[in-house]
Short mmCIF file of N, CA and C and ligand atoms in Angstrom, two decimals:
data_model
loop_
_atom_site.label_atom_id
_atom_site.label_comp_id
_atom_site.label_asym_id
_atom_site.label_seq_id
_atom_site.Cartn_x
_atom_site.Cartn_y
_atom_site.Cartn_z
N MET A 1 78.29 73.56 150.27
CA MET A 1 79.18 73.44 149.13
C MET A 1 79.02 74.64 148.19
N ALA A 2 80.13 74.99 147.57
CA ALA A 2 80.08 76.14 146.67
C ALA A 2 79.23 75.84 145.45
N ARG A 3 78.52 76.85 145.00
CA ARG A 3 77.77 76.70 143.75
C ARG A 3 78.79 76.70 142.64
N ARG A 4 78.51 76.02 141.59
CA ARG A 4 79.46 76.00 140.50
C ARG A 4 78.87 76.74 139.31
N GLY A 5 79.53 77.81 138.94
CA GLY A 5 79.10 78.53 137.75
C GLY A 5 79.65 77.84 136.52
N GLN A 6 79.29 78.34 135.38
CA GLN A 6 79.79 77.71 134.16
C GLN A 6 80.92 78.54 133.53
N MET A 7 81.81 77.83 132.87
CA MET A 7 82.87 78.51 132.15
C MET A 7 82.47 78.57 130.69
N VAL A 8 82.64 79.73 130.09
CA VAL A 8 82.41 79.80 128.65
C VAL A 8 83.68 80.35 127.98
N VAL A 9 84.12 79.62 127.00
CA VAL A 9 85.30 80.02 126.25
C VAL A 9 84.83 80.59 124.91
N VAL A 10 85.26 81.81 124.63
CA VAL A 10 84.91 82.42 123.34
C VAL A 10 86.20 82.66 122.56
N SER A 11 86.30 82.04 121.41
CA SER A 11 87.46 82.28 120.54
C SER A 11 86.96 82.63 119.15
N GLY A 12 87.93 82.96 118.34
CA GLY A 12 87.59 83.27 116.95
C GLY A 12 88.65 84.18 116.40
N PRO A 13 88.75 84.25 115.09
CA PRO A 13 89.78 85.08 114.48
C PRO A 13 89.64 86.54 114.87
N SER A 14 90.76 87.24 114.96
CA SER A 14 90.64 88.67 115.28
C SER A 14 89.92 89.34 114.12
N GLY A 15 89.04 90.24 114.47
CA GLY A 15 88.25 90.93 113.45
C GLY A 15 86.89 90.29 113.23
N ALA A 16 86.67 89.12 113.87
CA ALA A 16 85.37 88.46 113.70
C ALA A 16 84.32 89.08 114.61
N GLY A 17 84.76 90.00 115.46
CA GLY A 17 83.80 90.70 116.31
C GLY A 17 83.65 90.07 117.68
N LYS A 18 84.62 89.22 118.01
CA LYS A 18 84.57 88.49 119.28
C LYS A 18 84.59 89.43 120.49
N SER A 19 85.45 90.44 120.44
CA SER A 19 85.54 91.37 121.58
C SER A 19 84.25 92.15 121.76
N THR A 20 83.67 92.59 120.64
CA THR A 20 82.42 93.35 120.72
C THR A 20 81.32 92.48 121.31
N ILE A 21 81.26 91.24 120.87
CA ILE A 21 80.26 90.32 121.41
C ILE A 21 80.49 90.13 122.91
N CYS A 22 81.75 89.94 123.30
CA CYS A 22 82.05 89.73 124.72
C CYS A 22 81.67 90.96 125.55
N LYS A 23 81.97 92.15 125.02
CA LYS A 23 81.62 93.38 125.75
C LYS A 23 80.13 93.43 126.00
N ARG A 24 79.35 93.06 124.98
CA ARG A 24 77.89 93.06 125.13
C ARG A 24 77.44 92.02 126.15
N LEU A 25 78.07 90.85 126.11
CA LEU A 25 77.70 89.79 127.06
C LEU A 25 77.97 90.24 128.50
N LEU A 26 79.04 91.03 128.65
CA LEU A 26 79.45 91.44 130.00
C LEU A 26 78.55 92.50 130.61
N LEU A 27 77.59 92.99 129.82
CA LEU A 27 76.61 93.91 130.40
C LEU A 27 75.66 93.14 131.32
N ASP A 28 75.67 91.81 131.17
CA ASP A 28 74.83 90.95 132.01
C ASP A 28 75.58 90.67 133.31
N PRO A 29 75.00 91.04 134.45
CA PRO A 29 75.72 90.88 135.73
C PRO A 29 76.00 89.42 136.12
N ARG A 30 75.39 88.49 135.40
CA ARG A 30 75.64 87.08 135.71
C ARG A 30 76.92 86.57 135.05
N ILE A 31 77.50 87.44 134.21
CA ILE A 31 78.71 87.03 133.48
C ILE A 31 79.90 87.87 133.95
N VAL A 32 81.00 87.20 134.26
CA VAL A 32 82.21 87.88 134.74
C VAL A 32 83.37 87.59 133.79
N PHE A 33 84.09 88.61 133.44
CA PHE A 33 85.22 88.48 132.51
C PHE A 33 86.42 87.89 133.22
N SER A 34 87.05 86.94 132.59
CA SER A 34 88.31 86.40 133.12
C SER A 34 89.44 87.28 132.60
N VAL A 35 90.04 88.04 133.49
CA VAL A 35 91.10 88.98 133.09
C VAL A 35 92.40 88.19 132.92
N SER A 36 92.86 88.10 131.68
CA SER A 36 94.06 87.33 131.37
C SER A 36 95.31 88.11 131.75
N ALA A 37 96.41 87.39 131.85
CA ALA A 37 97.71 88.04 131.98
C ALA A 37 98.36 88.06 130.60
N THR A 38 99.12 89.09 130.34
CA THR A 38 99.82 89.15 129.05
C THR A 38 101.13 89.92 129.17
N THR A 39 102.03 89.60 128.25
CA THR A 39 103.30 90.34 128.19
C THR A 39 103.24 91.41 127.09
N ARG A 40 102.10 91.50 126.40
CA ARG A 40 102.09 92.51 125.34
C ARG A 40 101.92 93.91 125.94
N LYS A 41 102.33 94.89 125.14
CA LYS A 41 102.29 96.28 125.62
C LYS A 41 100.85 96.73 125.80
N GLN A 42 100.66 97.51 126.84
CA GLN A 42 99.34 98.06 127.12
C GLN A 42 98.95 99.05 126.01
N ARG A 43 97.74 98.91 125.49
CA ARG A 43 97.29 99.86 124.46
C ARG A 43 96.61 101.06 125.11
N VAL A 44 96.56 102.14 124.36
CA VAL A 44 95.89 103.35 124.86
C VAL A 44 94.45 102.98 125.21
N GLY A 45 94.03 103.40 126.38
CA GLY A 45 92.65 103.14 126.79
C GLY A 45 92.50 101.86 127.61
N GLU A 46 93.51 101.01 127.57
CA GLU A 46 93.44 99.78 128.35
C GLU A 46 93.84 100.04 129.80
N VAL A 47 93.18 99.35 130.71
CA VAL A 47 93.45 99.53 132.13
C VAL A 47 94.03 98.23 132.69
N ASP A 48 95.16 98.37 133.38
CA ASP A 48 95.81 97.21 133.99
C ASP A 48 94.89 96.63 135.07
N GLY A 49 94.64 95.34 135.00
CA GLY A 49 93.78 94.71 136.00
C GLY A 49 92.33 94.62 135.55
N ARG A 50 91.96 95.44 134.57
CA ARG A 50 90.60 95.38 134.04
C ARG A 50 90.58 94.67 132.69
N ASP A 51 91.45 95.13 131.78
CA ASP A 51 91.51 94.52 130.45
C ASP A 51 92.45 93.31 130.46
N TYR A 52 93.59 93.51 131.05
CA TYR A 52 94.60 92.46 131.23
C TYR A 52 95.38 92.77 132.49
N HIS A 53 96.09 91.76 132.98
CA HIS A 53 97.17 92.01 133.94
C HIS A 53 98.43 92.08 133.08
N PHE A 54 99.01 93.26 132.99
CA PHE A 54 100.18 93.42 132.13
C PHE A 54 101.43 93.03 132.91
N LEU A 55 102.13 92.04 132.41
CA LEU A 55 103.30 91.51 133.12
C LEU A 55 104.55 91.59 132.24
N THR A 56 105.71 91.57 132.89
CA THR A 56 106.95 91.42 132.13
C THR A 56 107.07 89.93 131.78
N ILE A 57 107.96 89.63 130.83
CA ILE A 57 108.13 88.22 130.44
C ILE A 57 108.57 87.41 131.66
N GLU A 58 109.45 88.02 132.47
CA GLU A 58 109.94 87.32 133.66
C GLU A 58 108.80 87.00 134.64
N GLU A 59 107.98 88.00 134.88
CA GLU A 59 106.83 87.79 135.80
C GLU A 59 105.92 86.68 135.26
N PHE A 60 105.72 86.72 133.95
CA PHE A 60 104.84 85.72 133.32
C PHE A 60 105.44 84.32 133.50
N ARG A 61 106.73 84.21 133.19
CA ARG A 61 107.41 82.90 133.30
C ARG A 61 107.32 82.34 134.71
N LYS A 62 107.48 83.24 135.69
CA LYS A 62 107.41 82.79 137.09
C LYS A 62 106.05 82.17 137.38
N LYS A 63 105.02 82.81 136.86
CA LYS A 63 103.66 82.30 137.09
C LYS A 63 103.45 80.97 136.37
N VAL A 64 104.08 80.85 135.20
CA VAL A 64 103.99 79.57 134.48
C VAL A 64 104.60 78.48 135.36
N GLU A 65 105.80 78.77 135.88
CA GLU A 65 106.49 77.77 136.71
C GLU A 65 105.72 77.45 137.97
N ALA A 66 105.07 78.46 138.53
CA ALA A 66 104.30 78.24 139.77
C ALA A 66 102.96 77.56 139.49
N GLY A 67 102.67 77.30 138.23
CA GLY A 67 101.42 76.61 137.88
C GLY A 67 100.19 77.48 138.05
N GLU A 68 100.39 78.80 137.95
CA GLU A 68 99.25 79.70 138.18
C GLU A 68 98.28 79.79 136.99
N PHE A 69 98.75 79.31 135.84
CA PHE A 69 97.87 79.40 134.66
C PHE A 69 97.18 78.07 134.39
N ILE A 70 95.92 78.16 134.06
CA ILE A 70 95.20 76.95 133.65
C ILE A 70 95.47 76.67 132.17
N GLU A 71 95.79 77.72 131.44
CA GLU A 71 96.26 77.59 130.05
C GLU A 71 97.07 78.83 129.75
N TRP A 72 97.98 78.70 128.82
CA TRP A 72 98.69 79.89 128.32
C TRP A 72 99.22 79.58 126.93
N ALA A 73 99.47 80.62 126.17
CA ALA A 73 99.93 80.43 124.79
C ALA A 73 100.65 81.68 124.31
N GLU A 74 101.43 81.48 123.26
CA GLU A 74 102.06 82.63 122.61
C GLU A 74 101.21 83.03 121.42
N VAL A 75 100.82 84.28 121.38
CA VAL A 75 100.00 84.78 120.28
C VAL A 75 100.68 86.02 119.70
N PHE A 76 100.97 85.99 118.43
CA PHE A 76 101.64 87.12 117.76
C PHE A 76 102.87 87.59 118.55
N GLY A 77 103.65 86.64 119.06
CA GLY A 77 104.91 86.99 119.72
C GLY A 77 104.77 87.43 121.17
N ASN A 78 103.57 87.46 121.69
CA ASN A 78 103.39 87.81 123.10
C ASN A 78 102.76 86.63 123.83
N LEU A 79 102.96 86.62 125.16
CA LEU A 79 102.41 85.53 125.96
C LEU A 79 101.09 85.97 126.60
N TYR A 80 100.16 85.04 126.62
CA TYR A 80 98.84 85.30 127.20
C TYR A 80 98.46 84.08 128.05
N GLY A 81 97.83 84.32 129.19
CA GLY A 81 97.42 83.18 129.99
C GLY A 81 96.24 83.48 130.89
N THR A 82 95.51 82.42 131.21
CA THR A 82 94.35 82.52 132.11
C THR A 82 94.76 82.09 133.51
N LEU A 83 94.56 82.97 134.47
CA LEU A 83 94.92 82.66 135.86
C LEU A 83 93.84 81.78 136.49
N ARG A 84 94.31 80.70 137.11
CA ARG A 84 93.40 79.74 137.73
C ARG A 84 92.53 80.36 138.83
N LYS A 85 93.19 81.11 139.73
CA LYS A 85 92.53 81.54 140.97
C LYS A 85 91.29 82.38 140.75
N PRO A 86 91.41 83.51 140.00
CA PRO A 86 90.21 84.33 139.80
C PRO A 86 89.11 83.58 139.06
N MET A 87 89.53 82.70 138.14
CA MET A 87 88.52 81.93 137.41
C MET A 87 87.76 81.03 138.37
N GLN A 88 88.51 80.37 139.27
CA GLN A 88 87.88 79.50 140.25
C GLN A 88 86.93 80.29 141.15
N ALA A 89 87.38 81.49 141.55
CA ALA A 89 86.55 82.31 142.45
C ALA A 89 85.22 82.65 141.77
N THR A 90 85.29 82.97 140.47
CA THR A 90 84.05 83.28 139.75
C THR A 90 83.14 82.06 139.69
N LEU A 91 83.72 80.92 139.37
CA LEU A 91 82.91 79.70 139.27
C LEU A 91 82.29 79.36 140.63
N ASP A 92 83.08 79.53 141.70
CA ASP A 92 82.57 79.24 143.04
C ASP A 92 81.42 80.17 143.44
N SER A 93 81.43 81.38 142.86
CA SER A 93 80.36 82.32 143.19
C SER A 93 79.08 81.99 142.42
N GLY A 94 79.17 81.01 141.52
CA GLY A 94 77.98 80.59 140.78
C GLY A 94 77.76 81.38 139.50
N LYS A 95 78.72 82.27 139.20
CA LYS A 95 78.55 83.09 137.99
C LYS A 95 79.18 82.41 136.78
N THR A 96 78.86 82.97 135.63
CA THR A 96 79.45 82.48 134.38
C THR A 96 80.77 83.20 134.15
N CYS A 97 81.83 82.42 133.98
CA CYS A 97 83.15 83.01 133.78
C CYS A 97 83.47 82.99 132.29
N LEU A 98 83.68 84.18 131.74
CA LEU A 98 83.88 84.33 130.29
C LEU A 98 85.36 84.45 129.95
N LEU A 99 85.87 83.50 129.21
CA LEU A 99 87.26 83.53 128.77
C LEU A 99 87.29 83.88 127.29
N GLU A 100 87.94 85.02 126.99
CA GLU A 100 88.09 85.40 125.58
C GLU A 100 89.54 85.07 125.22
N ILE A 101 89.75 83.88 124.71
CA ILE A 101 91.12 83.42 124.49
C ILE A 101 91.28 82.84 123.09
N ASP A 102 92.53 82.64 122.69
CA ASP A 102 92.74 82.17 121.33
C ASP A 102 92.51 80.65 121.23
N VAL A 103 92.57 80.15 120.02
CA VAL A 103 92.24 78.74 119.77
C VAL A 103 93.20 77.80 120.51
N GLN A 104 94.49 78.14 120.52
CA GLN A 104 95.46 77.27 121.20
C GLN A 104 95.06 77.08 122.67
N GLY A 105 94.71 78.19 123.31
CA GLY A 105 94.33 78.13 124.73
C GLY A 105 93.05 77.33 124.92
N ALA A 106 92.08 77.57 124.05
CA ALA A 106 90.80 76.88 124.15
C ALA A 106 91.01 75.37 124.01
N LEU A 107 91.86 75.00 123.06
CA LEU A 107 92.06 73.56 122.83
C LEU A 107 92.85 72.93 123.98
N GLN A 108 93.70 73.73 124.64
CA GLN A 108 94.38 73.21 125.84
C GLN A 108 93.35 72.88 126.92
N LEU A 109 92.40 73.77 127.09
CA LEU A 109 91.38 73.56 128.12
C LEU A 109 90.52 72.34 127.78
N LYS A 110 90.19 72.21 126.50
CA LYS A 110 89.43 71.02 126.05
C LYS A 110 90.23 69.77 126.34
N ALA A 111 91.54 69.83 126.05
CA ALA A 111 92.40 68.65 126.19
C ALA A 111 92.48 68.18 127.65
N ILE A 112 92.45 69.12 128.59
CA ILE A 112 92.50 68.70 130.01
C ILE A 112 91.10 68.40 130.54
N GLY A 113 90.12 68.51 129.67
CA GLY A 113 88.75 68.15 130.06
C GLY A 113 88.08 69.18 130.94
N GLU A 114 88.50 70.45 130.80
CA GLU A 114 87.89 71.51 131.60
C GLU A 114 86.43 71.67 131.18
N PRO A 115 85.49 71.44 132.12
CA PRO A 115 84.09 71.53 131.73
C PRO A 115 83.71 72.96 131.37
N GLY A 116 82.99 73.10 130.31
CA GLY A 116 82.60 74.44 129.89
C GLY A 116 81.92 74.39 128.54
N ILE A 117 81.52 75.58 128.12
CA ILE A 117 80.89 75.70 126.81
C ILE A 117 81.88 76.42 125.91
N TYR A 118 82.19 75.80 124.80
CA TYR A 118 83.21 76.34 123.91
C TYR A 118 82.53 76.90 122.67
N VAL A 119 82.67 78.22 122.51
CA VAL A 119 81.97 78.91 121.41
C VAL A 119 82.98 79.54 120.46
N PHE A 120 82.81 79.27 119.20
CA PHE A 120 83.67 79.86 118.18
C PHE A 120 82.89 80.94 117.44
N ILE A 121 83.44 82.14 117.43
CA ILE A 121 82.80 83.23 116.68
C ILE A 121 83.43 83.29 115.29
N ALA A 122 82.61 83.09 114.29
CA ALA A 122 83.13 83.06 112.92
C ALA A 122 82.71 84.32 112.16
N PRO A 123 83.60 84.82 111.33
CA PRO A 123 83.21 85.95 110.48
C PRO A 123 82.28 85.44 109.38
N PRO A 124 81.38 86.28 108.87
CA PRO A 124 80.48 85.83 107.80
C PRO A 124 81.28 85.37 106.58
N ASP A 125 82.38 86.07 106.28
CA ASP A 125 83.29 85.60 105.22
C ASP A 125 84.62 86.32 105.37
N PHE A 126 85.63 85.81 104.69
CA PHE A 126 86.98 86.33 104.91
C PHE A 126 87.22 87.69 104.28
N GLU A 127 86.51 88.00 103.20
CA GLU A 127 86.63 89.33 102.62
C GLU A 127 86.17 90.38 103.64
N GLU A 128 85.06 90.02 104.29
CA GLU A 128 84.49 90.89 105.31
C GLU A 128 85.49 91.07 106.45
N LEU A 129 86.14 89.98 106.82
CA LEU A 129 87.13 90.01 107.90
C LEU A 129 88.30 90.93 107.54
N ARG A 130 88.77 90.79 106.31
CA ARG A 130 89.86 91.65 105.84
C ARG A 130 89.44 93.12 105.95
N LYS A 131 88.23 93.41 105.51
CA LYS A 131 87.73 94.79 105.55
C LYS A 131 87.70 95.31 106.99
N ARG A 132 87.23 94.47 107.90
CA ARG A 132 87.14 94.90 109.30
C ARG A 132 88.52 95.17 109.88
N LEU A 133 89.47 94.30 109.55
CA LEU A 133 90.82 94.49 110.09
C LEU A 133 91.47 95.74 109.49
N VAL A 134 91.23 95.97 108.21
CA VAL A 134 91.78 97.15 107.57
C VAL A 134 91.15 98.41 108.19
N ALA A 135 89.83 98.36 108.39
CA ALA A 135 89.12 99.52 108.94
C ALA A 135 89.61 99.83 110.36
N ARG A 136 90.00 98.79 111.08
CA ARG A 136 90.45 98.97 112.46
C ARG A 136 91.77 99.74 112.48
N ASN A 137 92.57 99.50 111.41
CA ASN A 137 93.77 100.30 111.19
C ASN A 137 94.75 100.27 112.35
N THR A 138 94.83 99.16 113.07
CA THR A 138 95.78 99.08 114.19
C THR A 138 97.01 98.30 113.79
N GLU A 139 97.05 97.78 112.56
CA GLU A 139 98.14 96.88 112.18
C GLU A 139 99.00 97.46 111.05
N THR A 140 100.25 97.05 111.02
CA THR A 140 101.07 97.30 109.84
C THR A 140 100.61 96.29 108.78
N PRO A 141 100.94 96.51 107.49
CA PRO A 141 100.49 95.55 106.46
C PRO A 141 100.95 94.12 106.75
N GLU A 142 102.18 93.97 107.28
CA GLU A 142 102.69 92.62 107.57
C GLU A 142 101.89 91.98 108.70
N ALA A 143 101.63 92.78 109.73
CA ALA A 143 100.88 92.25 110.88
C ALA A 143 99.46 91.88 110.44
N LEU A 144 98.93 92.67 109.53
CA LEU A 144 97.58 92.40 109.02
C LEU A 144 97.56 91.05 108.30
N GLU A 145 98.57 90.82 107.45
CA GLU A 145 98.65 89.54 106.73
C GLU A 145 98.79 88.39 107.71
N ARG A 146 99.61 88.60 108.75
CA ARG A 146 99.81 87.55 109.77
C ARG A 146 98.50 87.22 110.46
N ARG A 147 97.76 88.25 110.80
CA ARG A 147 96.48 88.05 111.48
C ARG A 147 95.50 87.31 110.57
N LEU A 148 95.52 87.67 109.28
CA LEU A 148 94.60 87.00 108.36
C LEU A 148 94.96 85.52 108.18
N HIS A 149 96.25 85.24 108.12
CA HIS A 149 96.68 83.84 108.02
C HIS A 149 96.25 83.06 109.24
N LYS A 150 96.49 83.69 110.40
CA LYS A 150 96.11 83.02 111.65
C LYS A 150 94.61 82.81 111.68
N ALA A 151 93.89 83.81 111.20
CA ALA A 151 92.43 83.72 111.18
C ALA A 151 91.99 82.51 110.35
N GLU A 152 92.64 82.34 109.21
CA GLU A 152 92.27 81.21 108.34
C GLU A 152 92.59 79.88 109.01
N ASP A 153 93.77 79.81 109.64
CA ASP A 153 94.15 78.58 110.36
C ASP A 153 93.16 78.29 111.48
N GLU A 154 92.82 79.35 112.24
CA GLU A 154 91.92 79.17 113.37
C GLU A 154 90.54 78.70 112.90
N TYR A 155 90.15 79.23 111.76
CA TYR A 155 88.82 78.91 111.22
C TYR A 155 88.68 77.39 111.02
N GLN A 156 89.78 76.76 110.65
CA GLN A 156 89.75 75.30 110.43
C GLN A 156 89.45 74.55 111.72
N GLU A 157 89.76 75.19 112.85
CA GLU A 157 89.60 74.52 114.15
C GLU A 157 88.19 74.65 114.71
N ARG A 158 87.33 75.37 114.01
CA ARG A 158 86.01 75.65 114.57
C ARG A 158 85.22 74.38 114.86
N VAL A 159 85.52 73.32 114.12
CA VAL A 159 84.78 72.05 114.30
C VAL A 159 85.03 71.44 115.67
N LYS A 160 86.09 71.88 116.35
CA LYS A 160 86.41 71.31 117.67
C LYS A 160 85.63 71.99 118.79
N TYR A 161 84.89 73.03 118.44
CA TYR A 161 84.10 73.76 119.44
C TYR A 161 82.70 73.17 119.56
N ASP A 162 82.04 73.49 120.67
CA ASP A 162 80.67 72.99 120.86
C ASP A 162 79.69 73.74 119.96
N HIS A 163 79.98 75.02 119.75
CA HIS A 163 79.07 75.86 118.97
C HIS A 163 79.87 76.82 118.09
N VAL A 164 79.36 77.05 116.90
CA VAL A 164 79.94 78.07 116.02
C VAL A 164 78.85 79.12 115.81
N VAL A 165 79.17 80.37 116.15
CA VAL A 165 78.21 81.45 115.96
C VAL A 165 78.75 82.38 114.87
N VAL A 166 78.02 82.52 113.80
CA VAL A 166 78.45 83.40 112.71
C VAL A 166 78.01 84.82 113.04
N ASN A 167 78.98 85.70 113.05
CA ASN A 167 78.67 87.09 113.42
C ASN A 167 78.31 87.92 112.19
N ASP A 168 77.13 87.65 111.64
CA ASP A 168 76.70 88.47 110.51
C ASP A 168 75.85 89.64 110.98
N ASP A 169 75.37 89.52 112.21
CA ASP A 169 74.56 90.60 112.79
C ASP A 169 74.82 90.58 114.30
N LEU A 170 75.33 91.69 114.83
CA LEU A 170 75.79 91.72 116.22
C LEU A 170 74.70 91.31 117.22
N ASP A 171 73.53 91.93 117.10
CA ASP A 171 72.44 91.62 118.04
C ASP A 171 72.08 90.14 118.01
N ARG A 172 72.01 89.62 116.79
CA ARG A 172 71.64 88.20 116.65
C ARG A 172 72.72 87.30 117.25
N ALA A 173 73.99 87.65 117.00
CA ALA A 173 75.09 86.82 117.51
C ALA A 173 75.09 86.84 119.04
N VAL A 174 74.89 88.02 119.65
CA VAL A 174 74.88 88.12 121.11
C VAL A 174 73.71 87.30 121.67
N ALA A 175 72.55 87.45 121.04
CA ALA A 175 71.37 86.71 121.50
C ALA A 175 71.60 85.20 121.41
N ARG A 176 72.26 84.79 120.34
CA ARG A 176 72.52 83.36 120.14
C ARG A 176 73.46 82.82 121.24
N VAL A 177 74.51 83.59 121.56
CA VAL A 177 75.44 83.14 122.61
C VAL A 177 74.71 83.07 123.95
N LYS A 178 73.90 84.06 124.23
CA LYS A 178 73.16 84.05 125.50
C LYS A 178 72.22 82.86 125.58
N GLN A 179 71.63 82.55 124.45
CA GLN A 179 70.75 81.38 124.40
C GLN A 179 71.55 80.10 124.67
N ILE A 180 72.72 80.01 124.08
CA ILE A 180 73.58 78.84 124.30
C ILE A 180 73.92 78.72 125.78
N LEU A 181 74.14 79.87 126.43
CA LEU A 181 74.52 79.87 127.85
C LEU A 181 73.32 79.68 128.77
N GLY A 182 72.14 79.67 128.19
CA GLY A 182 70.93 79.55 129.02
C GLY A 182 70.65 80.84 129.76
N LEU A 183 71.16 81.96 129.23
CA LEU A 183 70.97 83.26 129.88
C LEU A 183 70.12 84.18 129.01
N ASP A 184 69.24 83.59 128.22
CA ASP A 184 68.45 84.44 127.31
C ASP A 184 67.29 85.13 128.02
N GLU A 185 66.94 84.61 129.22
CA GLU A 185 65.95 85.34 130.03
C GLU A 185 66.71 86.42 130.79
N PRO A 186 66.11 87.61 130.96
CA PRO A 186 66.82 88.66 131.70
C PRO A 186 67.13 88.21 133.14
N ALA A 187 68.21 88.81 133.72
CA ALA A 187 68.59 88.45 135.09
C ALA A 187 67.49 88.81 136.06
N ARG A 188 67.21 87.91 137.00
CA ARG A 188 66.21 88.22 138.03
C ARG A 188 66.93 88.89 139.18
N THR A 189 66.38 89.99 139.66
CA THR A 189 67.08 90.70 140.75
C THR A 189 66.35 90.54 142.07
P1 LIG B 1 94.89 91.17 121.92
O1 LIG B 1 96.35 91.36 122.08
O2 LIG B 1 94.38 91.67 120.61
O3 LIG B 1 94.11 91.68 123.12
O4 LIG B 1 94.63 89.59 121.91
C1 LIG B 1 95.28 88.77 120.98
C2 LIG B 1 94.74 87.36 121.08
O5 LIG B 1 95.08 86.78 122.34
C3 LIG B 1 93.22 87.27 120.99
O6 LIG B 1 92.89 86.20 120.11
C4 LIG B 1 92.80 86.95 122.41
O7 LIG B 1 91.60 86.22 122.44
C5 LIG B 1 93.96 86.11 122.86
N1 LIG B 1 94.04 85.99 124.32
C6 LIG B 1 93.73 86.93 125.24
N2 LIG B 1 93.89 86.45 126.48
C7 LIG B 1 94.30 85.17 126.35
C8 LIG B 1 94.60 84.13 127.28
O8 LIG B 1 94.53 84.26 128.49
N3 LIG B 1 95.00 82.94 126.76
C9 LIG B 1 95.08 82.72 125.41
N4 LIG B 1 95.46 81.51 125.01
N5 LIG B 1 94.79 83.68 124.51
C10 LIG B 1 94.41 84.88 124.96
#
């Protein structure tokens, strides 16, 4: 019988440092990133198939109809979804499958009873979050406000997660997530 790895869902408001934490977690060979599909435009530096599978809206819709997504949601006007197959393959290999998805997607997975560890990354405070988003400088002022509103809404949902990790210190936050996953001991080779 196939070994069953664990699924870990990491969500949190944009700017809370979720991506940085995930990048650090992925340095551990026992953890595999679940590459989502999206209809949003590819950003400079992003690689198709590594960061996301970039799809047209039509391609995405077809996959929705074919039941290829275990969850999907619209985020900031674009569609994002987790493909069942690669996620299953990771779990079957006994590895930890890391899903970096938004709150809507995470709650869909909870609602269908998908076994896993649900971790919410929280910013130390919202002023700090605003500063981080401004410093990132990837948004127009309107988009920035939208992200902050969404961040506040998402923050209210943190109680539905198994764990809330406050990202006041990157090393500490990464260590805490690894501890939650039972991966705080280094990988044995
Ligand atoms: P970005 O466009 O900045 O890469 O991601 C925007 C938001 O979409 C982030 O909150 C990210 O976690 C979320 N996201 C990425 N992939 C998925 C997915 O497969 N499903 C859902 N529901 N959200 C996703």
